[in-house]
PDB file of C-alpha atoms and ligand atoms in Angstrom:
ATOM      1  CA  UNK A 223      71.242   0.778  -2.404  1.00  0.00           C
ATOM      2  CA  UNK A 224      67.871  -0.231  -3.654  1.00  0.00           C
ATOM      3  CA  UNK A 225      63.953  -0.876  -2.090  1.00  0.00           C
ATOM      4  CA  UNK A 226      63.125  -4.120  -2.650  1.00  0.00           C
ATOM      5  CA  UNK A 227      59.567  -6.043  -2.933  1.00  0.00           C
ATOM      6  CA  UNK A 228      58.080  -6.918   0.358  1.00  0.00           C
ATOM      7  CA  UNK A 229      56.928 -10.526   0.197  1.00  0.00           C
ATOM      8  CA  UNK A 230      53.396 -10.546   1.415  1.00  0.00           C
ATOM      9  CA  UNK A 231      51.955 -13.092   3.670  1.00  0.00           C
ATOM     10  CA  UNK A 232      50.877 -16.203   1.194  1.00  0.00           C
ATOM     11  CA  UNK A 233      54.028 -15.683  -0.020  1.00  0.00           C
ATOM     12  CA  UNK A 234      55.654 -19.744   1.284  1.00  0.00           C
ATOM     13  CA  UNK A 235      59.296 -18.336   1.324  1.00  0.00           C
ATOM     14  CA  UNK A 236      57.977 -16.618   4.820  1.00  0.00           C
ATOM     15  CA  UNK A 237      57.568 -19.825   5.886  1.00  0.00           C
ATOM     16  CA  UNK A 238      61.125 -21.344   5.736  1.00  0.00           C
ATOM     17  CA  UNK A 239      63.678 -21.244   8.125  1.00  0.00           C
ATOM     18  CA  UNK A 240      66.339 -19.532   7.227  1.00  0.00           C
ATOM     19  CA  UNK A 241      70.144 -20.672   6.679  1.00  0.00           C
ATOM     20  CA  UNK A 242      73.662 -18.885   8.698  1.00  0.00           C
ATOM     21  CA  UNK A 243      75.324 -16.272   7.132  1.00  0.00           C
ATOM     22  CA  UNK A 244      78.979 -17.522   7.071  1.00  0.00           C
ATOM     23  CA  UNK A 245      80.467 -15.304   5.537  1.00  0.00           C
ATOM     24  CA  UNK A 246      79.744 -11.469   5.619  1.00  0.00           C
ATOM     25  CA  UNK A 247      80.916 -10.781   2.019  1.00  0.00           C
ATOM     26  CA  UNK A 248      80.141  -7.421  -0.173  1.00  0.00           C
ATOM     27  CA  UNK A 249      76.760  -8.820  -0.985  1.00  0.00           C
ATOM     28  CA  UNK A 250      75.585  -9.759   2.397  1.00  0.00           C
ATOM     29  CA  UNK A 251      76.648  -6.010   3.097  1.00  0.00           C
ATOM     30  CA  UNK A 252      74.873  -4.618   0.291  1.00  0.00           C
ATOM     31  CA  UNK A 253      71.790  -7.062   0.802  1.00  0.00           C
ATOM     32  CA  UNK A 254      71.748  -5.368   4.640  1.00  0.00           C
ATOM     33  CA  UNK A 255      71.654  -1.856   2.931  1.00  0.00           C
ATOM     34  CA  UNK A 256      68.712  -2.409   0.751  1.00  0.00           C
ATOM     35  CA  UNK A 257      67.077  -4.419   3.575  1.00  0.00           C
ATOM     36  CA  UNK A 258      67.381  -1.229   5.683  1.00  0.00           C
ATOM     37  CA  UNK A 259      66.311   1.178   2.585  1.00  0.00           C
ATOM     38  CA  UNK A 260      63.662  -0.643   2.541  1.00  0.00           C
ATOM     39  CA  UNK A 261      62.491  -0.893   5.822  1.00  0.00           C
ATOM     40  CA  UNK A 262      62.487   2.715   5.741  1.00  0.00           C
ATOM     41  CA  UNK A 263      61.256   3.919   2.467  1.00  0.00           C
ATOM     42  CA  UNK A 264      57.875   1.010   4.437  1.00  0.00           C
ATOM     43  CA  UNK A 265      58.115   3.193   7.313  1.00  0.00           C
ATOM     44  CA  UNK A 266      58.493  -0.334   9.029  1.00  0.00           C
ATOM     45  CA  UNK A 267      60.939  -0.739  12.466  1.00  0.00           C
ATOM     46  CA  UNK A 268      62.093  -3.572  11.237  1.00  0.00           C
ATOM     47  CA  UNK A 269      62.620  -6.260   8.550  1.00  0.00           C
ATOM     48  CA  UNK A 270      64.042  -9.325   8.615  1.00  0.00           C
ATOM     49  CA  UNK A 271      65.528 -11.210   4.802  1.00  0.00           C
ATOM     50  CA  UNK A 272      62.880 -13.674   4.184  1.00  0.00           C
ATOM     51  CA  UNK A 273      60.374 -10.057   3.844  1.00  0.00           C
ATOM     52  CA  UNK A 274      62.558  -9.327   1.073  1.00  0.00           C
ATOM     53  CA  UNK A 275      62.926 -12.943  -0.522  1.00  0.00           C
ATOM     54  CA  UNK A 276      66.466 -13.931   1.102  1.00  0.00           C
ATOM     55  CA  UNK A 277      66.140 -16.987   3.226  1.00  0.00           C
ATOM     56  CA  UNK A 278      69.788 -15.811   5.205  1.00  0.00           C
ATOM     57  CA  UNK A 279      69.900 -14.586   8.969  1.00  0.00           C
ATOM     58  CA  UNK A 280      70.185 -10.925   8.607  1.00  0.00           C
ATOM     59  CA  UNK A 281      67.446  -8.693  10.542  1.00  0.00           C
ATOM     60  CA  UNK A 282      67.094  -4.692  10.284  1.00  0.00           C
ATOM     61  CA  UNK A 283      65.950  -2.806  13.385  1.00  0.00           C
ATOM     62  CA  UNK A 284      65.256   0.732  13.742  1.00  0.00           C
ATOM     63  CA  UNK A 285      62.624   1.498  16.872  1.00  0.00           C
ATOM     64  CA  UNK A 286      63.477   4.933  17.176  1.00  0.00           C
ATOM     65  CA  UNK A 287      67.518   4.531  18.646  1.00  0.00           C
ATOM     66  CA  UNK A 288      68.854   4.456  15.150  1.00  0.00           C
ATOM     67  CA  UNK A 289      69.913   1.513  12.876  1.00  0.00           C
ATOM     68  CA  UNK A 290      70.418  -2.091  14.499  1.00  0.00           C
ATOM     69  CA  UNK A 291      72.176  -4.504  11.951  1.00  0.00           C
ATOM     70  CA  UNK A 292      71.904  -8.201  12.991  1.00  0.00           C
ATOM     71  CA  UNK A 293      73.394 -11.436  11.767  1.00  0.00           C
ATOM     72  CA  UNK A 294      73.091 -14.366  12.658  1.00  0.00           C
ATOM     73  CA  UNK A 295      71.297 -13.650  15.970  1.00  0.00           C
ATOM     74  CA  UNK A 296      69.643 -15.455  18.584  1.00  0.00           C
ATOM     75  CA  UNK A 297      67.678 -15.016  22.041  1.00  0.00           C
ATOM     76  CA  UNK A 298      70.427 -16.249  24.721  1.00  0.00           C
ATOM     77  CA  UNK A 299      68.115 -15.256  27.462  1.00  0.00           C
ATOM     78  CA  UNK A 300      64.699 -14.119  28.259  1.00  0.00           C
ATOM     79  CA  UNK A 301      62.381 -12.949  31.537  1.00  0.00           C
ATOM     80  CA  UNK A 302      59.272 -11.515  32.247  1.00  0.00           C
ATOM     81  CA  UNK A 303      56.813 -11.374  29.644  1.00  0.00           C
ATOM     82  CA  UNK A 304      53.980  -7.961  27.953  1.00  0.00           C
ATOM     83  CA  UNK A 305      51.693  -8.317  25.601  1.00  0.00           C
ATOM     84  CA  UNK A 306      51.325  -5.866  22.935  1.00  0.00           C
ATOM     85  CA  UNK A 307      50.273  -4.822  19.551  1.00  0.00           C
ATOM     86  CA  UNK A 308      52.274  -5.915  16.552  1.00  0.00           C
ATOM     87  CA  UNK A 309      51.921  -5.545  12.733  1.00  0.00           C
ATOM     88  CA  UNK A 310      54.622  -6.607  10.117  1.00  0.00           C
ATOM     89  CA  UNK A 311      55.216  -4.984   6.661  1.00  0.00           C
ATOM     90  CA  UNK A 312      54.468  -8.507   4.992  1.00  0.00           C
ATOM     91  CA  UNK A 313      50.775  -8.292   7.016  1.00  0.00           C
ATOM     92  CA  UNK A 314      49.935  -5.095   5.686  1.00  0.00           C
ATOM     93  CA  UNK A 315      46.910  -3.044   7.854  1.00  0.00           C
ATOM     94  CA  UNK A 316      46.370  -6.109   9.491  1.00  0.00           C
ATOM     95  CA  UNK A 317      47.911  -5.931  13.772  1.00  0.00           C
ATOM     96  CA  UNK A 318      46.962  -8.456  16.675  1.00  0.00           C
ATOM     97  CA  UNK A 319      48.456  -8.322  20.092  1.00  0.00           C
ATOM     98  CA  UNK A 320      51.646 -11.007  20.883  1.00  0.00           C
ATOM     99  CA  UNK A 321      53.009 -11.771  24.464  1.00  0.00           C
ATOM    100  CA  UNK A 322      56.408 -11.456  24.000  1.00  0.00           C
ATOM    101  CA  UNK A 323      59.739 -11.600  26.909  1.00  0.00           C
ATOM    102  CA  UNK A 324      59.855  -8.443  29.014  1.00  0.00           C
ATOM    103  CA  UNK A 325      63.778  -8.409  28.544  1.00  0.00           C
ATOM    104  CA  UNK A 326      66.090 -10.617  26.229  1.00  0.00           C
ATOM    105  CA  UNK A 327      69.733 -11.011  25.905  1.00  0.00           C
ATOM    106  CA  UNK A 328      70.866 -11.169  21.955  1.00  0.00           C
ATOM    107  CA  UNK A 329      73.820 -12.804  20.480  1.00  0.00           C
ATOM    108  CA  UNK A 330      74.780 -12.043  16.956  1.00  0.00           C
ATOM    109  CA  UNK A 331      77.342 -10.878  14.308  1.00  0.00           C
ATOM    110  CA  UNK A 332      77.845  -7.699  13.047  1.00  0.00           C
ATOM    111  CA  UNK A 333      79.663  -6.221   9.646  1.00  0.00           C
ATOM    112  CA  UNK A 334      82.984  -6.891  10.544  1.00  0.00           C
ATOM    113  CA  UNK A 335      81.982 -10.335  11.729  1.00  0.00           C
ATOM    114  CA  UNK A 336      82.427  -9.628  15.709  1.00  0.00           C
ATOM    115  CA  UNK A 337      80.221 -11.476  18.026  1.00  0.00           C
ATOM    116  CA  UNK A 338      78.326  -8.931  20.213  1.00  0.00           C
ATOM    117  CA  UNK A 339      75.844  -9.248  22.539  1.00  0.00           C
ATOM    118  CA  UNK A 340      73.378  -6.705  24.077  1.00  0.00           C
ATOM    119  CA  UNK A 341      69.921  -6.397  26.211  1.00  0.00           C
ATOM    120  CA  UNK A 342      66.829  -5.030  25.231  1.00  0.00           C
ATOM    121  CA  UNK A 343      63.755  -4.193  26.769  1.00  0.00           C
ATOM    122  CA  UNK A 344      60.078  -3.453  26.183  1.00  0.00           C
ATOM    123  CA  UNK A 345      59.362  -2.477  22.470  1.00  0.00           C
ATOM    124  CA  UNK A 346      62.983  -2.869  21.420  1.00  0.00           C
ATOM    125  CA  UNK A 347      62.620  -6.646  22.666  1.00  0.00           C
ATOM    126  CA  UNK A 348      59.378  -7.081  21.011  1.00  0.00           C
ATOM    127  CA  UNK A 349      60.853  -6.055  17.752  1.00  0.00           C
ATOM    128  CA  UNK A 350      64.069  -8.307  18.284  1.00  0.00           C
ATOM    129  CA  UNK A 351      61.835 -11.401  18.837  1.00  0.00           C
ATOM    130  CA  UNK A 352      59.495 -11.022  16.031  1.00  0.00           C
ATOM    131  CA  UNK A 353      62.481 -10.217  13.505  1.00  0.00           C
ATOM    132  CA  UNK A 354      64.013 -13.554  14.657  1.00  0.00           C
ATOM    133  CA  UNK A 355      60.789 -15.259  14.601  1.00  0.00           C
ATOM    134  CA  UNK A 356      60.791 -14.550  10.885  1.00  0.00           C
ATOM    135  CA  UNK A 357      64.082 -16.129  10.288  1.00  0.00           C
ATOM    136  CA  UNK A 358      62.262 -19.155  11.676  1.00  0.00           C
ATOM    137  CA  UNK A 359      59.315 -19.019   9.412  1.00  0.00           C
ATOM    138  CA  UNK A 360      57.009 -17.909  11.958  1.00  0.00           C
ATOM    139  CA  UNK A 361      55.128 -14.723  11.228  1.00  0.00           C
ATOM    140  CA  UNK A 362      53.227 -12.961  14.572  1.00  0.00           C
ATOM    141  CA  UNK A 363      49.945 -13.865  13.119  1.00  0.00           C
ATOM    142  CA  UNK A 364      50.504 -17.365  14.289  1.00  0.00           C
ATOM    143  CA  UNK A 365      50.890 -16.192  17.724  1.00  0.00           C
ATOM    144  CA  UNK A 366      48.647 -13.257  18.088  1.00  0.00           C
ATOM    145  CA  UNK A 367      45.233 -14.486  19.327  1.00  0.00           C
ATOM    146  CA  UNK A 368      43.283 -12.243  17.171  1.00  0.00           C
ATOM    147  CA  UNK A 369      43.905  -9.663  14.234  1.00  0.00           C
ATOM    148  CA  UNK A 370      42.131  -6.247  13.693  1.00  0.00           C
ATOM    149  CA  UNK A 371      42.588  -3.685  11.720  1.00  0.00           C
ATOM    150  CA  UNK A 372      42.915  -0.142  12.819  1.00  0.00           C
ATOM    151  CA  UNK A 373      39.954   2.185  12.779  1.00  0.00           C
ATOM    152  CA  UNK A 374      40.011   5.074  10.890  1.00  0.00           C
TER     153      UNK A 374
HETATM  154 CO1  LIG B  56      57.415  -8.843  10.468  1.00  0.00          CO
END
């Protein structure tokens, strides 16, 4: 396992979409393991492969419940809507607040290639849909209607 370099906002691979994962190989597996070494070593809850420089689907999500490995997902349903604060490791010290779904329904892969799909609510949900927004390009500053920095 290794930490790799967080691409930084600027960066134009951030801005590409990303392409399927169609084959969950030994290097997609060890490309998830870095991805979530180095979402920790960031102190981040999650990361998504274009923050690292791989334009694949594959999204890291830790918000407390323990690891979350995703490929390939996507948002099958959605209801309700919050508003809250977000920041991203590739925006560092910079946060803005994002309405976001209330509750999603996720589809993706996991290691072993099985199709699963699970609900998630409230800050877990907020973290799913920003993590896929990135394998769309889109980073949460496009969305948030104004950015601030926390005060000391
Ligand atoms: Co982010």
């Amino acid at each position: 396992m290794a930490i790799r370099e967080l691409r930084i906002i600027g960066d134009e691979i951030l801005s590409k979409k990303t392409r399927t994962v169609e084959q969950i190989d030994e290097r997609i597996c060890s490309i998830l393991d870095d991805m979530a070494e180095t979402m920790y070593a960031s102190e981040g809850v999650g990361l998504a492969g274009p923050q690292i420089g791989i334009l694949r689907k594959l999204v890291v999500i830790d918000v407390g419940q323990g690891l979350v490995e995703l490929i390939n997902p996507e948002i099958i349903e959605q209801s309700g809507e919050q508003i809250g604060s977000e920041g991203c490791l590739s925006v560092p010290g910079k946060y803005g607040d994002v309405k976001r779904p209330q509750k999603i329904k996720v589809r993706a892969q996991n290691r072993k290639g099985e199709w699963m799909e699970f609900t998630a609510e409230d800050f877990f949900a907020r973290a799913c849909c920003h993590e896929i927004d990135h394998l769309n390009g889109i980073l949460f500053v496009s969305l948030a209607s104004e950015l601030y920095e926390p005060e000391e």
